[in-house]
Coordinates of C-alpha atoms in Angstrom, one line a residue:
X1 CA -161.0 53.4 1.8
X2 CA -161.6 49.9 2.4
X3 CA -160.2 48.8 -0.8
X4 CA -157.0 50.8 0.0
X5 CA -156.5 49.1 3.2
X6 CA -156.7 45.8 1.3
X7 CA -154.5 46.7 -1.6
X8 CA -151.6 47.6 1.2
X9 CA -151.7 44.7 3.1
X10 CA -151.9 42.8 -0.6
X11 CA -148.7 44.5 -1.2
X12 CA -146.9 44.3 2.5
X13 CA -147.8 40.8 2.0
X14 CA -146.4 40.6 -1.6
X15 CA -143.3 42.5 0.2
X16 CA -142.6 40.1 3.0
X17 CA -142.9 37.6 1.0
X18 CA -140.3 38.7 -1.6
X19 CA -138.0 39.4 1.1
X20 CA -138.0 35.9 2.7
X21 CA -135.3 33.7 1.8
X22 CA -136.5 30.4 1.7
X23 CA -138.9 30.7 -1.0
X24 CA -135.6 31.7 -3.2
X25 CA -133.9 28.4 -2.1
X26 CA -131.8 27.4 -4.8
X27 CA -132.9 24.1 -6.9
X28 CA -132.3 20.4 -5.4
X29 CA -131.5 17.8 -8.2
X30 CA -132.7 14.2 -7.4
X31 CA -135.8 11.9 -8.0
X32 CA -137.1 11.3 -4.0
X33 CA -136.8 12.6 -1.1
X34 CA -138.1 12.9 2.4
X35 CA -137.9 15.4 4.7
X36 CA -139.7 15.1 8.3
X37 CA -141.3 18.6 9.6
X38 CA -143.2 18.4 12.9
X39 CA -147.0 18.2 11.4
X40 CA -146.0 16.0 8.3
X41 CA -143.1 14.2 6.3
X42 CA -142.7 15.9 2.6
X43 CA -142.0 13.2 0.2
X44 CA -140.6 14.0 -3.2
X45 CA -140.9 12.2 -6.5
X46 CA -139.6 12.5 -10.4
X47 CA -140.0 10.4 -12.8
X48 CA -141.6 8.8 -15.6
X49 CA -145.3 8.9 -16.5
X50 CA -147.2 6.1 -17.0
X51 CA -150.6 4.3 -16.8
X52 CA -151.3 3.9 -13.0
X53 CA -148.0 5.5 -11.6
X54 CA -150.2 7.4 -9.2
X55 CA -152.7 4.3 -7.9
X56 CA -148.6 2.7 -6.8
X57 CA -147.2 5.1 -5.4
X58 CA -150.5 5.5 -3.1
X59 CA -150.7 1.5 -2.4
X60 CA -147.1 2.0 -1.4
X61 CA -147.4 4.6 1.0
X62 CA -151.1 3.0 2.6
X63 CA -149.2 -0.7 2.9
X64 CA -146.8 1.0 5.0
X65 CA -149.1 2.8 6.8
X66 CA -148.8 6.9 5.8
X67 CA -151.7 8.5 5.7
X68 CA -151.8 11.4 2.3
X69 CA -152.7 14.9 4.0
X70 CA -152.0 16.7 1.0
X71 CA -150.4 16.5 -2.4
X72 CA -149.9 18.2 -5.7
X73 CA -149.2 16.0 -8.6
X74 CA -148.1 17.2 -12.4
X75 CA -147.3 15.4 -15.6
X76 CA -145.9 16.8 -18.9
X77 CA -144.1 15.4 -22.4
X78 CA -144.0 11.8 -20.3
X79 CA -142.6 13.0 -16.8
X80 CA -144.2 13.0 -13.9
X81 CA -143.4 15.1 -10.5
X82 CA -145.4 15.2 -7.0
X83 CA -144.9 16.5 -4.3
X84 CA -146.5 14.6 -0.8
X85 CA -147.2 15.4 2.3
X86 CA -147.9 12.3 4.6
X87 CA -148.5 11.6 8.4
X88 CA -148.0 8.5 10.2
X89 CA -151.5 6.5 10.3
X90 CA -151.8 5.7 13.7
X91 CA -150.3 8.8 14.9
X92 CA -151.1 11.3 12.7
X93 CA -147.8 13.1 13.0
X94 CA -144.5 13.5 10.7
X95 CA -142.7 10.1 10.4
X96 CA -139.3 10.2 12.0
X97 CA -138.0 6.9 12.4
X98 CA -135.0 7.0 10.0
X99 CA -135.2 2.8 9.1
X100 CA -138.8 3.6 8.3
X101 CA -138.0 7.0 6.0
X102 CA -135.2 4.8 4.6
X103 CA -137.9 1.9 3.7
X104 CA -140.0 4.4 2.0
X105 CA -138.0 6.2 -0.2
X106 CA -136.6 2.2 -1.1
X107 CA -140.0 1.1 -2.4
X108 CA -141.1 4.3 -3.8
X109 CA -137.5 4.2 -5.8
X110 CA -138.6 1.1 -7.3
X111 CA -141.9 1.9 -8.1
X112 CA -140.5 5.1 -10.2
X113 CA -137.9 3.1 -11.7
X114 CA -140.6 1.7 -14.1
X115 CA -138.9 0.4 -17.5
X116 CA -135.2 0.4 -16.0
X117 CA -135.6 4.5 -15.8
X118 CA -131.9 5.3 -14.6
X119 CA -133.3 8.8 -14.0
X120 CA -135.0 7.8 -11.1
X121 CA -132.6 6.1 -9.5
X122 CA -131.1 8.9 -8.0
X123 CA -132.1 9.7 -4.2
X124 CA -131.5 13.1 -2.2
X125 CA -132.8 14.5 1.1
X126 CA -135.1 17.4 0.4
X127 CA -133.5 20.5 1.5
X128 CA -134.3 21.9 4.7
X129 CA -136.3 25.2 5.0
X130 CA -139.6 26.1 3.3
X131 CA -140.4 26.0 -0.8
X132 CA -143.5 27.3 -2.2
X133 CA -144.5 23.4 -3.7
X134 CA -145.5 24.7 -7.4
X135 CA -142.3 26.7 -7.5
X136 CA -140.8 23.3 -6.6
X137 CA -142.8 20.9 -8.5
X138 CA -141.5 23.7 -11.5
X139 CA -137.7 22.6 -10.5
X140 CA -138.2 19.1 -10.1
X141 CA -139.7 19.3 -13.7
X142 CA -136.8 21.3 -14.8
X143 CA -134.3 19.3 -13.6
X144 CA -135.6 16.2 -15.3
X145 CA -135.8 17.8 -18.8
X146 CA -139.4 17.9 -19.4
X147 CA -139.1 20.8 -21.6
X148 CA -137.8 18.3 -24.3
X149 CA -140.1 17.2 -26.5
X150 CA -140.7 13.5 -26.5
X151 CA -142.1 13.0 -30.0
X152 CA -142.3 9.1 -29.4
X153 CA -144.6 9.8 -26.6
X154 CA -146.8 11.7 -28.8
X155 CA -146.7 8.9 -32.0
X156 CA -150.7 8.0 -32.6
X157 CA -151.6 10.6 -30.5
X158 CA -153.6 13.6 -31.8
X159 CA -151.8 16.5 -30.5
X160 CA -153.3 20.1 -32.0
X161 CA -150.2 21.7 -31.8
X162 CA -151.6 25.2 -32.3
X163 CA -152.8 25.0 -28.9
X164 CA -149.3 25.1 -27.6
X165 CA -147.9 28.5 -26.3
X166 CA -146.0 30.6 -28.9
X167 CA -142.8 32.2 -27.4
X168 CA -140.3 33.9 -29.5
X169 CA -136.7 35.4 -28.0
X170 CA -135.1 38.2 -29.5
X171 CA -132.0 40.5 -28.5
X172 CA -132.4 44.3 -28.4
X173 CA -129.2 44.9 -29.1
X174 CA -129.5 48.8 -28.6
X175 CA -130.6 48.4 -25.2
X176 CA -128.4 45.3 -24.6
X177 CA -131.1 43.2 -23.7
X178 CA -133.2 40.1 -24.7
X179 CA -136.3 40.5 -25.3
X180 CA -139.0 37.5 -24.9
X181 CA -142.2 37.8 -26.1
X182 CA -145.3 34.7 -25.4
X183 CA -148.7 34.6 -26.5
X184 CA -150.9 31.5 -24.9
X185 CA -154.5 30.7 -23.5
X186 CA -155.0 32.5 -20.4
X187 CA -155.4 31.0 -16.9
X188 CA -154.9 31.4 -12.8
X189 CA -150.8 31.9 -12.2
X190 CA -149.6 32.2 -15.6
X191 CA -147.7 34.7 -14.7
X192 CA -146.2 32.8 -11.6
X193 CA -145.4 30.1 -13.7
X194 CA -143.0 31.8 -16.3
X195 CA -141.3 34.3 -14.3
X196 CA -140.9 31.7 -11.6
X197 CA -138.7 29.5 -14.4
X198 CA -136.9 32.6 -15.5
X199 CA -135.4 32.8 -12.3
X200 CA -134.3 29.4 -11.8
X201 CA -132.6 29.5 -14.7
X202 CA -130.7 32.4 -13.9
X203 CA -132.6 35.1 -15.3
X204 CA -133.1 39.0 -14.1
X205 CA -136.0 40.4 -15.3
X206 CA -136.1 44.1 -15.6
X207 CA -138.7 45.1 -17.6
X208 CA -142.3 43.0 -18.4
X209 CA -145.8 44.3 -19.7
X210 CA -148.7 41.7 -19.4
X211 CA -151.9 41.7 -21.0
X212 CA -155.2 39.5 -21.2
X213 CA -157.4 39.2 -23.5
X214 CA -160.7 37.2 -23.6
X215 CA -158.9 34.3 -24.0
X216 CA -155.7 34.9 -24.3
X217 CA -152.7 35.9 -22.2
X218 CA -149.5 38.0 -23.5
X219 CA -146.3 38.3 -21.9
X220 CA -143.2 40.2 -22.9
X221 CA -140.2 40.9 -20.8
X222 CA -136.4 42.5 -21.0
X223 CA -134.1 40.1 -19.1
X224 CA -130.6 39.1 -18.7
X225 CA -128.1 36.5 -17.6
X226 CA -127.1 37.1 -13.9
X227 CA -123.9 37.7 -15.3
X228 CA -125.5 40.8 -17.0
X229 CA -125.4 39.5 -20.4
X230 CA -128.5 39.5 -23.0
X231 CA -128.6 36.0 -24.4
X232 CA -125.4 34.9 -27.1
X233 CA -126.1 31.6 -28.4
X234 CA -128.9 30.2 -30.6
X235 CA -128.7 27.1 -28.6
X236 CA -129.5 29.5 -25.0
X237 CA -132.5 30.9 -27.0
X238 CA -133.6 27.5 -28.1
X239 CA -133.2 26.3 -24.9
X240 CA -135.1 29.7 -23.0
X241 CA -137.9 29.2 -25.6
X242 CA -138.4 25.4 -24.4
X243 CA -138.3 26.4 -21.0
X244 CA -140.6 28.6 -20.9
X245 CA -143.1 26.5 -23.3
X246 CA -142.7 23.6 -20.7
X247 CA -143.1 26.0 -18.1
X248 CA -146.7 27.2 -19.3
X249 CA -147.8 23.5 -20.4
X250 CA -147.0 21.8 -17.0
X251 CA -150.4 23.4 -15.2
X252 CA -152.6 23.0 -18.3
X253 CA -156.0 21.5 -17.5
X254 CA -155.8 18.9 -20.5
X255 CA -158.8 16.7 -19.4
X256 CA -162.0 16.1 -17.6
X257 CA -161.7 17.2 -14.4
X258 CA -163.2 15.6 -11.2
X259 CA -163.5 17.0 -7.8
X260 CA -163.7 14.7 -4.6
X261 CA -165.2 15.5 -1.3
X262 CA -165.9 12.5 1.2
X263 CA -164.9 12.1 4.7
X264 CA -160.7 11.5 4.8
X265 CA -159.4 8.3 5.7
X266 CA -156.5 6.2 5.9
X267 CA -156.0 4.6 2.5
X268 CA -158.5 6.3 0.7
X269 CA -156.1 8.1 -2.2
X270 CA -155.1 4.5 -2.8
X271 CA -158.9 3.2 -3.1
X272 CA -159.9 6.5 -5.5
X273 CA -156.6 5.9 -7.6
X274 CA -157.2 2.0 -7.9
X275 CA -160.6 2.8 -9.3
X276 CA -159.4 5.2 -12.1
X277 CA -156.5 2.8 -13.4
X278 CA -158.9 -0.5 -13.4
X279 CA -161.3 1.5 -15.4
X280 CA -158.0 3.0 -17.7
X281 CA -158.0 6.5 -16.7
X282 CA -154.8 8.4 -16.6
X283 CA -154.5 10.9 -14.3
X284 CA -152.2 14.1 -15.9
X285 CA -152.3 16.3 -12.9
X286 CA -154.2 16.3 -9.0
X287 CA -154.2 18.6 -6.4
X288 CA -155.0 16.6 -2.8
X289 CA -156.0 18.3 0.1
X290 CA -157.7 17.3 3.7
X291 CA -158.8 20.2 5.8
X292 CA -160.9 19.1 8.9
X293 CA -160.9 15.7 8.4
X294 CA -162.4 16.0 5.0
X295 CA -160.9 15.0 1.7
X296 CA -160.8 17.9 -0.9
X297 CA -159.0 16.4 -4.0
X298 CA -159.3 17.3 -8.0
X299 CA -158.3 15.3 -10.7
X300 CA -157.4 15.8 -14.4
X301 CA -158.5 12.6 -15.9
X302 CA -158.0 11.0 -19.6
X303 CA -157.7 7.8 -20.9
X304 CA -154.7 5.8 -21.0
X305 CA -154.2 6.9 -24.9
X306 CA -154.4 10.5 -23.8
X307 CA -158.3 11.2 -25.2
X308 CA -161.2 12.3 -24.2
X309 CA -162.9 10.0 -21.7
X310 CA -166.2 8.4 -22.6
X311 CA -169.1 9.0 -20.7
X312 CA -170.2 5.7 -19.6
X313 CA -166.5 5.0 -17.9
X314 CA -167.2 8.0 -15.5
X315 CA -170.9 6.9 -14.9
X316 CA -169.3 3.6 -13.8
X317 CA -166.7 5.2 -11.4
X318 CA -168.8 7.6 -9.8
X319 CA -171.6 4.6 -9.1
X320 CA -168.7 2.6 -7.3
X321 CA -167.2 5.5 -5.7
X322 CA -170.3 7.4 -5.0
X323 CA -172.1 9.9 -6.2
X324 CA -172.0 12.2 -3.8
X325 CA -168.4 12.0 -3.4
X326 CA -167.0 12.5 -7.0
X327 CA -169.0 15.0 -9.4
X328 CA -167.4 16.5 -12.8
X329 CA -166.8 19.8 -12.3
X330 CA -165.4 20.5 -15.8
X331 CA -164.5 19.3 -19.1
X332 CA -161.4 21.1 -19.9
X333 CA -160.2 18.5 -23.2
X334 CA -159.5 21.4 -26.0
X335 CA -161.7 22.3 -28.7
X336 CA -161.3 21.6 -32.2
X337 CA -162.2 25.3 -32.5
X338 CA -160.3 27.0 -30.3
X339 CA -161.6 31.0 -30.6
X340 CA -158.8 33.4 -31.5
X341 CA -157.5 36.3 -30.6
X342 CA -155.0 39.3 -32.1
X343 CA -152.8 41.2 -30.1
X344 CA -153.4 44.4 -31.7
X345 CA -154.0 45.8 -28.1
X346 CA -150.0 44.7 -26.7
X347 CA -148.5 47.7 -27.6
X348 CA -145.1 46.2 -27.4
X349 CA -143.0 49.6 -28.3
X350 CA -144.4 51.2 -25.4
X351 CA -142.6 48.9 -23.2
X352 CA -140.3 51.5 -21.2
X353 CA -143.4 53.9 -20.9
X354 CA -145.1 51.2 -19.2
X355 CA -145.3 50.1 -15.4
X356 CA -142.3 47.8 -15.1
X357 CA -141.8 44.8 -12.4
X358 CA -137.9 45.9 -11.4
X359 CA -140.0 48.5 -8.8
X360 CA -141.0 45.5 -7.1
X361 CA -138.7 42.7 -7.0
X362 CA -140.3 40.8 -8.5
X363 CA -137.3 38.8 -9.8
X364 CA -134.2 38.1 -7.3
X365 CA -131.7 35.3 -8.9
X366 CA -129.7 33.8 -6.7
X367 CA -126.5 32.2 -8.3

């Protein structure tokens, strides 16, 4: 009975959620923004990735005295998008002063202008109401066109590209649908991730399966335009397939990953981040968070080339940082070997005999 009782809240939860508006806000295009809320300012940044981007933008905001409460940051294919929450130092409340909003989103504008990046130029408010920040972090991604491949970026790199996701999209023309079908490593909100980007891009799901393997994660789903139409172009199907691709790529764990926990203070991203770029780490993706007055941040570290880090370079940070604070918890950088998996199990054809999402809602488009 107990697990009952938890399984309906779960859903009424699911429900309520579902139902709300704002987390179906449509997309905002532009490269920063700030939006004051009463416990903290939400800051907004696009643009792109480079060595040290990340220690900046934190000596930016600690020279002008915001404090970093909480933060998610993502890179992919040479773009870079954050999103920041930040209080006032001495106050520890949402900045409202509007000459002092207006001077932040001035410097952080130059510091994301990089190599005369015109794409960051661009500044707009954020919008008012509440996003979920991944489903956010997913638009501000999608709005600057990670999901094309920058091959330049990846010149001298080694990139295994079997590792990358496999997604295919088809039209069943007897049922007047497109059909997509993915196949990729398996991990926490895969499925968040692609049906999320689905939507924003004006898709209706109506029917999906999912299944897991041990490694491995496979996805198919039965959508359409808004407009009711299956997909008509090969350049819409080339276009869905990078999408989605970029869509599953953006929270991969490429990396070493390092985990934080040390009493919060002002300034102290901006210390942690100085200390990876003097010893050439890059950092591809962080999650920030202070709860209690205690820092609780992970990051997903390489080197500035994009490799595995050596050894003695995390020795050396975690001596000057301490090491206590800072502890791998993981060494997430792909295997030469990655173990494979069939998907003899995904029995595709049964799709319509299958438990379908429309019962849900899981997808609501908004045009």
């Amino acid at each position: 009975m107990l697990h009952q009782g938890l399984s309906f809240v779960m859903l009424t939860f699911i429900f309520q959620t579902l139902e709300n508006d704002s987390f179906f806000l449509s997309p905002l295009r532009g490269s920063v923004g700030v939006m004051p809320s009463e416990e903290h300012t939400s800051i907004e940044l696009a643009g792109t990735d480079r060595p040290g981007l990340l220690s900046e933008v934190c000596a930016v905001l600690a020279d002008l005295h915001c404090n970093v409460v909480n933060a998610e940051i993502w890179t992919h294919n040479s773009r870079a998008a954050a999103v920041v929450h930040v209080t006032d130092a001495s106050t520890g409340c949402a900045i409202e002063d509007p000459n002092r909003l207006s001077k932040i989103k001035v410097l952080l504008r130059n510091v994301l202008k990089g190599n005369n990046d015109l794409k960051t130029a661009k500044m707009t408010l954020s919008p008012p109401g509440v996003m979920h920040r991944e489903r956010r972090l997913h638009q501000m991604m999608f709005d600057d066109r990670d999901y094309e491949r920058n091959e330049r970026a990846e010149h001298g790199r080694v990139v295994d590209k079997s590792l990358r996701p496999n997604v295919s999209v088809m039209n069943c023309i007897e049922r007047d649908y497109t059909v997509i079908n993915m196949r990729s490593k398996d991990r926490p909100k895969l499925l968040f991730d692609t049906v999320c980007t689905l939507t924003d891009m004006q898709y209706v799901v109506f029917h999906g399966v999912v299944h897991t393997g041990r490694t491995e994660a496979f996805q198919e789903y039965y959508i359409r335009h808004v407009d009711g139409l299956p997909i008509s172009s090969e350049a819409e199907r080339e276009r869905v397939m990078q999408c989605l691709e970029a869509a599953i790529e953006r929270r991969a764990s490429e990396g070493l990953e390092l985990e934080l926990c040390t009493e919060d203070r002002v300034g102290l991203l901006s210390d942690i981040t100085r200390v990876f770029r003097e010893n050439s780490l890059s950092v591809k993706r962080a999650e920030i968070s202070t709860k209690s007055g205690i820092a609780e941040d992970t990051f997903y570290v390489t080197d500035v080339t994009g490799s595995a880090v050596d050894t003695k370079t995390i020795d050396a940070i975690r001596q000057e940082i301490g090491q206590s604070a800072l502890r791998v918890k993981r060494n997430s950088w792909p295997s030469s070997n990655p173990p494979q998996e069939t998907a003899t199990s995904f029995l595709f054809s049964n799709l319509f005999k299958a438990r379908t999402f429309q019962n849900f809602k899981l997808v609501r488009s908004h045009s």
